[in-house]
Coordinates of C-alpha atoms and ligand atoms in Angstrom, one line a residue:
X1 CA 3.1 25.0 -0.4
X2 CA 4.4 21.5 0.1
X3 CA 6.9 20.2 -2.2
X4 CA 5.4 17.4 -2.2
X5 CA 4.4 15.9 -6.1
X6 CA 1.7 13.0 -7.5
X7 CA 5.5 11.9 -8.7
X8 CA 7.3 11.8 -5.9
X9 CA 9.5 9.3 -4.7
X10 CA 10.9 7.7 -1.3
X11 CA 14.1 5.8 -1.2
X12 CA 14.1 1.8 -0.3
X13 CA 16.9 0.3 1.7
X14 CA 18.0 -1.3 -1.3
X15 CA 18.1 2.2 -2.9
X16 CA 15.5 1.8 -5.1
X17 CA 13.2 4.8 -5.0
X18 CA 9.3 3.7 -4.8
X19 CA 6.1 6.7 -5.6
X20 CA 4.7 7.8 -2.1
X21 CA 1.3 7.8 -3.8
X22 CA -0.8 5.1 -5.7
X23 CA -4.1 2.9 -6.8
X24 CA -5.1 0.1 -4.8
X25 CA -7.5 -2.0 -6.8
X26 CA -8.5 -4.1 -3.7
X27 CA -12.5 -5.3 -4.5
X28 CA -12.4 -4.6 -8.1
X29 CA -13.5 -6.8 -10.9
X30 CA -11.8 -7.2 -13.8
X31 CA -13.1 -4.6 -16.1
X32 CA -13.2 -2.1 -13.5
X33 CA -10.1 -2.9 -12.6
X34 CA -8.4 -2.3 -16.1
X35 CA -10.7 0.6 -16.6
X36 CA -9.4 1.8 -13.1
X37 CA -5.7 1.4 -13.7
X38 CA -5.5 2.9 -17.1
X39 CA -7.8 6.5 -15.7
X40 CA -4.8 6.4 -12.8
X41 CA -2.3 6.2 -14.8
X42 CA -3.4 9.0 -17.2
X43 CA -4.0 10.9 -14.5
X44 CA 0.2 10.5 -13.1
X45 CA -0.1 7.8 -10.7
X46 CA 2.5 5.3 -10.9
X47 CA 2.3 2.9 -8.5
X48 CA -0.1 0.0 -9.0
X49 CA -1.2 -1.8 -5.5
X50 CA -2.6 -5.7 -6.6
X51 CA -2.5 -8.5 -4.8
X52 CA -3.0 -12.6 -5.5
X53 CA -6.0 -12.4 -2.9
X54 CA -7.8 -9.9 -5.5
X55 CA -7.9 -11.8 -8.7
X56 CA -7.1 -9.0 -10.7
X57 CA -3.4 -9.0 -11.3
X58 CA -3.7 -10.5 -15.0
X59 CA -5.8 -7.1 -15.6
X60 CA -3.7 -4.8 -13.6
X61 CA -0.5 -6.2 -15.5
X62 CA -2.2 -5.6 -18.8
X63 CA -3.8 -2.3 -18.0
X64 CA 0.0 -1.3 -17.3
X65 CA 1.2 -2.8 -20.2
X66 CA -0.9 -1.3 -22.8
X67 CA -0.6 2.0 -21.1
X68 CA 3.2 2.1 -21.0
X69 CA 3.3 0.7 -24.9
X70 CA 0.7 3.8 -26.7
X71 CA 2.3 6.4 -24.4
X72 CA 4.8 7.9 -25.8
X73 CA 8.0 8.5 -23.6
X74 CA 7.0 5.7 -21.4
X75 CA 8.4 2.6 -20.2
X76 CA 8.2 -0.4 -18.0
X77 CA 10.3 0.8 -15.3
X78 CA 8.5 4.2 -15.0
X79 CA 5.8 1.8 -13.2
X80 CA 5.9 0.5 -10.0
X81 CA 3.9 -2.7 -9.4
X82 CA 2.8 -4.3 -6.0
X83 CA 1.7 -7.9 -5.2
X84 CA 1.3 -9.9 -2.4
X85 CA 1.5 -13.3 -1.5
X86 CA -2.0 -14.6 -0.4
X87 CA -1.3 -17.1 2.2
X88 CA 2.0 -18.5 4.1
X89 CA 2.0 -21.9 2.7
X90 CA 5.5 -23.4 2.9
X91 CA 8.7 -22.7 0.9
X92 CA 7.7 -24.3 -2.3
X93 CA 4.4 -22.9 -2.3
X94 CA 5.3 -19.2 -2.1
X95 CA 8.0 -20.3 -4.8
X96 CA 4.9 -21.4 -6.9
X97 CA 2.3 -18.2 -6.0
X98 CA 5.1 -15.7 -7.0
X99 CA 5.6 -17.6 -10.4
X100 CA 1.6 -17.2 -10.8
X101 CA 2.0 -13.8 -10.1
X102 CA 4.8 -12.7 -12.6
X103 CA 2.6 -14.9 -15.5
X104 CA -0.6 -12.8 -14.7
X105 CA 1.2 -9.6 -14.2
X106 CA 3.0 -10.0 -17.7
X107 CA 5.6 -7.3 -16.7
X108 CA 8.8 -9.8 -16.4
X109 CA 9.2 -8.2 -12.7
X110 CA 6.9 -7.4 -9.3
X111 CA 8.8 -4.2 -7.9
X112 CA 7.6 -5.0 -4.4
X113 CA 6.1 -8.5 -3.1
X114 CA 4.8 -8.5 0.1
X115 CA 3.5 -11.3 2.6
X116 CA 0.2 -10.5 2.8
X117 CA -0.7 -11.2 6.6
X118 CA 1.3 -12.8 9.3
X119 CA -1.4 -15.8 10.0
X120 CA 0.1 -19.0 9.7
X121 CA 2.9 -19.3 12.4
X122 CA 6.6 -18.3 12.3
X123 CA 7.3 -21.4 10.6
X124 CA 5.3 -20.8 7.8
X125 CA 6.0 -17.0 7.7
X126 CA 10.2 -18.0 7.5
X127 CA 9.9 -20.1 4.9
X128 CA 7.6 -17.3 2.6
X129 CA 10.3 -15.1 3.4
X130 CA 13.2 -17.4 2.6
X131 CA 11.3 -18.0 -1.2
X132 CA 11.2 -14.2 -1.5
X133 CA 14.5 -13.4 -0.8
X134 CA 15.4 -15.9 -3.4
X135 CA 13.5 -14.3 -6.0
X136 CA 15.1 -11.1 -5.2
X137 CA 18.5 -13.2 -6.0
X138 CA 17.3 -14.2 -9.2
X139 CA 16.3 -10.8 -9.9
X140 CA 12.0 -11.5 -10.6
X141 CA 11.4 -9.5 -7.5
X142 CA 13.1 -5.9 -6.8
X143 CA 12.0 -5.5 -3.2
X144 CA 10.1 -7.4 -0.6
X145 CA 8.4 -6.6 2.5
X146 CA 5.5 -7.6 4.4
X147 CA 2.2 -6.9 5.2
X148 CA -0.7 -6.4 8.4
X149 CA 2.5 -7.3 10.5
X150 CA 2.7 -6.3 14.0
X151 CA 5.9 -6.0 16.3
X152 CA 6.6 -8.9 17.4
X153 CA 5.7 -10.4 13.7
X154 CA 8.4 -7.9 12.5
X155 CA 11.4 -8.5 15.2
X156 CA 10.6 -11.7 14.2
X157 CA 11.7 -11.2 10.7
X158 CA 14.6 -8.9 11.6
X159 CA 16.1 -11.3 14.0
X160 CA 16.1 -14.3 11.5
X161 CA 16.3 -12.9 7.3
X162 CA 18.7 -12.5 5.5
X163 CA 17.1 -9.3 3.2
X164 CA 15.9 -7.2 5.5
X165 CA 12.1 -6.1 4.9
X166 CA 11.4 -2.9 3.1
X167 CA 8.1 -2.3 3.8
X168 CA 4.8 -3.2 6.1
X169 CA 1.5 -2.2 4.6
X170 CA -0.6 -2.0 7.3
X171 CA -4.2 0.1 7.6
X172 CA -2.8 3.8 9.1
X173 CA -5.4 6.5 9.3
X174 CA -6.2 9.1 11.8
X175 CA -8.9 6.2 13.7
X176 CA -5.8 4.2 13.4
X177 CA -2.6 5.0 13.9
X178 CA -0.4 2.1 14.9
X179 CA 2.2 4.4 16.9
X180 CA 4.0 1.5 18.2
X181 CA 4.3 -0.6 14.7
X182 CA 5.3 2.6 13.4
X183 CA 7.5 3.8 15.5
X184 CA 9.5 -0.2 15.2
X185 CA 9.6 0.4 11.7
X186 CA 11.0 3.9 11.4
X187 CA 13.6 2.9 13.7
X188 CA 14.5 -0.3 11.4
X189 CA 14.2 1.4 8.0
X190 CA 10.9 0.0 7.1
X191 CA 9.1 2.5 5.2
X192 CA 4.9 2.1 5.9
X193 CA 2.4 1.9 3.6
X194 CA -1.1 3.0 4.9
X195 CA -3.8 0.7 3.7
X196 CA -7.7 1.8 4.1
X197 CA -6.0 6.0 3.8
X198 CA -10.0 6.2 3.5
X199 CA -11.3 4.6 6.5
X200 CA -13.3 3.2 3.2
X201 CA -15.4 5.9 3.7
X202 CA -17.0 5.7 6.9
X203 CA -15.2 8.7 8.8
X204 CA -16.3 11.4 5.9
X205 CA -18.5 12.9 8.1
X206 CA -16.6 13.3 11.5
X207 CA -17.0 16.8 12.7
X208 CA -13.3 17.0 13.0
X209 CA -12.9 16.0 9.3
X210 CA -15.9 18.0 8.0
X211 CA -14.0 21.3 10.0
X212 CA -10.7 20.5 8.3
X213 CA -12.3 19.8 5.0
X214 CA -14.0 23.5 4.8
X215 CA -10.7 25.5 6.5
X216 CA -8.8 23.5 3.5
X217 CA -11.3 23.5 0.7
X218 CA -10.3 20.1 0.3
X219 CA -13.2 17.3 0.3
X220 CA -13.0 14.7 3.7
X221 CA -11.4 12.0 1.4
X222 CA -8.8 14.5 0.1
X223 CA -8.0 15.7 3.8
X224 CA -7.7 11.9 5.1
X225 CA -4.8 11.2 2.0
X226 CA -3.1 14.2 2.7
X227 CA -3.1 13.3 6.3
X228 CA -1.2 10.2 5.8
X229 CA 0.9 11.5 3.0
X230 CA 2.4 14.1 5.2
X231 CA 3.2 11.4 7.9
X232 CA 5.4 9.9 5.0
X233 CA 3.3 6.9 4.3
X234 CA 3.0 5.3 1.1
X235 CA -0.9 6.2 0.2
X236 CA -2.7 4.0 -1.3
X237 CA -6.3 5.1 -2.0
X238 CA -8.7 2.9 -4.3
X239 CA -11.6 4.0 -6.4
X240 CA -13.4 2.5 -9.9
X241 CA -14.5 6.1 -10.5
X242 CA -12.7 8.1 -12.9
X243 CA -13.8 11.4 -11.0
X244 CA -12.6 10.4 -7.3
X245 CA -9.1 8.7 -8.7
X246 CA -8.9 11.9 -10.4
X247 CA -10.1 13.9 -6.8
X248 CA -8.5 11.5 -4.6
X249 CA -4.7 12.7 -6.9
X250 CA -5.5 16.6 -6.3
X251 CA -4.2 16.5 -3.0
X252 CA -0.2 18.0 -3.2
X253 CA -1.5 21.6 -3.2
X254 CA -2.2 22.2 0.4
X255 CA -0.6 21.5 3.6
X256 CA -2.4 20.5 6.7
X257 CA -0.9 22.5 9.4
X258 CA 1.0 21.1 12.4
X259 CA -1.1 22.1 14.9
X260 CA -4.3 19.9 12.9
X261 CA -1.9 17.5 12.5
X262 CA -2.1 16.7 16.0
X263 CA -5.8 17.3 15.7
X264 CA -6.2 14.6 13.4
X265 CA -3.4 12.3 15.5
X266 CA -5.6 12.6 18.4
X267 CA -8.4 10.8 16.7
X268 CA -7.0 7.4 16.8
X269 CA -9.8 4.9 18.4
X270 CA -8.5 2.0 16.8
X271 CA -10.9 1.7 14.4
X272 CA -10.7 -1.7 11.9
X273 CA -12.3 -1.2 8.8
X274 CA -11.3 -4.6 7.5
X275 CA -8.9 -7.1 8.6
X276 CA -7.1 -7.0 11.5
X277 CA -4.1 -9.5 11.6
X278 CA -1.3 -7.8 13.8
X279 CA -1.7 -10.1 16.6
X280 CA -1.6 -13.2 15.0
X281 CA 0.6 -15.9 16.7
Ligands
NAP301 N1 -2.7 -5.4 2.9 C1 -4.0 -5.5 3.3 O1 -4.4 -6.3 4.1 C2 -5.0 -4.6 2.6 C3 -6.3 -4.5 3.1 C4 -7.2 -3.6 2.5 C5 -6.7 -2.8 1.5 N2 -5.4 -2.9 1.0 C6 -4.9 -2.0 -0.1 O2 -5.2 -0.7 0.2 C7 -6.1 -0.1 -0.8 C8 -7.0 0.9 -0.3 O3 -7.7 0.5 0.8 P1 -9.3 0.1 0.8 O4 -9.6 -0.4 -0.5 O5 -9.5 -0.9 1.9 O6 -10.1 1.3 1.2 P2 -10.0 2.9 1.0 O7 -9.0 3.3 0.0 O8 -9.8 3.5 2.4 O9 -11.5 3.3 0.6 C9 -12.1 2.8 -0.6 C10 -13.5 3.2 -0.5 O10 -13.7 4.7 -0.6 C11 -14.4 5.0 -1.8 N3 -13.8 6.3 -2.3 C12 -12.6 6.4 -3.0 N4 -12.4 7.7 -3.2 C13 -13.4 8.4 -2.7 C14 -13.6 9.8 -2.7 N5 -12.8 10.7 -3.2 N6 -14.8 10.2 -2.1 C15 -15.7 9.3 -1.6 N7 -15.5 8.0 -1.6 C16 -14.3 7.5 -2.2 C17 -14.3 3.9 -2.7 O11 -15.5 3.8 -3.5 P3 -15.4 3.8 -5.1 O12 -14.4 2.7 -5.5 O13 -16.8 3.6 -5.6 O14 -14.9 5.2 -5.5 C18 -14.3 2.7 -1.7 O15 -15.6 2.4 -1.3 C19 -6.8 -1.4 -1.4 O16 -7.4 -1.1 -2.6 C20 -5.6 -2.4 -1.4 O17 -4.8 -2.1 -2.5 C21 -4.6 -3.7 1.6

């Protein structure tokens, strides 16, 4: 049995400990997205994945918010909340987004702020990071890190910041593994975060997946998180139905075995569900 918990943590370079498991609210209107965040975290989730791109941070924020204040025992800091900086627009104009952000989010800080994509040129992508780092200072952002970066995107960082990044979200799933962006990162401290854990649904019925979902009991979204949450990446599934955020959390009482591990490694075809920003100049 895996020791693994809806709870659990992973520590940040900065040593601040971050749940290996949460909702992304990616494509979700406003009332689902309330609705959504407010079934998650009844259900024990506790990290929150927004972004300025998805127009919902004003809900997520107050979804959070009412939650922590008519549950007893909880607080503000018991949540971890994710945003992301739409576009690389110069210094002053990350130093305005993240101020938009913390007024929607109404939670006085953003645990983790991430650049959302590389595109824009290393100019552009210093100068985000510089702003960011300076909110860190100042103590409205706890961690920052980037996002859909690839390696040369991420020696580029590491060669010129001065806070060194603590995360890259990027989309990890058995059809896409990203060994060589993951492999850069593990060896600079850079935990991942695996957008997409789903493949957004369009690998459920893979005969590999279907075989591992019956031998497990588990269904093929369930099998696809676990995956990725025993290769120690932050999981991120989303879902506006009550049932599969519940379904999609049900997933730290197996453990897929080594060998189907490699089974499931094996499936990598590079597969883009969405965006795919990683070479960007
Ligand atoms: N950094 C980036 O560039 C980037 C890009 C994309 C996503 N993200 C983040 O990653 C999060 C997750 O990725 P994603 O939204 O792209 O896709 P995903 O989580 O791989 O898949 C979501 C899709 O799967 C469905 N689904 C959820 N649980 C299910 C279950 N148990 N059984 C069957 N279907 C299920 C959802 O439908 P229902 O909602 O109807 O359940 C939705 O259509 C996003 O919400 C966002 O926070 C980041």
């Amino acid at each position: 049995m895996s020791a693994l918990s809806i709870t659990s943590t992973l520590t940040l370079r900065n040593g601040i400990k971050m749940p290996r498991f949460g909702l992304g609210v990616y494509e979700m209107s406003g009332q689902q997205c309330t609705k959504s965040v407010t079934w998650a975290l009844e259900q024990g989730y506790r990290l929150i994945d927004s972004a300025e791109w998805y127009e919902n941070e004003e809900e997520s924020g107050a979804a959070i918010r009412k939650w922590v204040d008519s549950t007893p025992g909880a607080s503000r800091s018991s949540i971890f909340y994710v945003s992301k900086l739409k576009s690389n627009r110069g210094y002053q104009a990350t130093k305005s987004s993240i101020q938009e952000s913390l007024d929607k989010c109404g939670l006085g800080y953003i645990d983790l702020y991430l650049i959302h994509s590389p595109h824009s040129g290393k100019q552009k992508r210093l100068e985000s990071w510089k702003a960011m780092e300076e909110a860190v200072d100042s103590g409205v952002i706890r961690s920052i890190g980037v996002s859909n970066y690839g390696t040369k995107h991420i020696r580029e960082l590491l060669d010129a910041c001065r806070i060194k990044p603590c995360i890259n979200q990027v989309d990890l799933h058995p059809f896409m593994t990203r060994t060589d962006i993951v492999k850069l990162c593990r060896d600079n401290d850079i935990h991942l975060m695996a957008w997409g854990p789903l493949v957004r649904g369009e690998k459920f019925d893979h005969p590999v997946i279907v075989s591992m979902s019956k031998k497990y009991g588990k269904s093929p979204a369930q099998i696809l998180l676990r995956w990725g949450l025993q290769h120690d990446f932050i999981t991120i599934p989303k879902s506006v139905s009550k049932d599969r955020i519940i379904q999609n959390s049900q997933v730290f009482d197996i453990n897929i075995e080594p060998e189907d591990m490699k089974v499931m490694d094996a499936l990598d075809e590079y597969f883009v569900t969405d965006w795919d920003p990683t070479k960007a100049d």
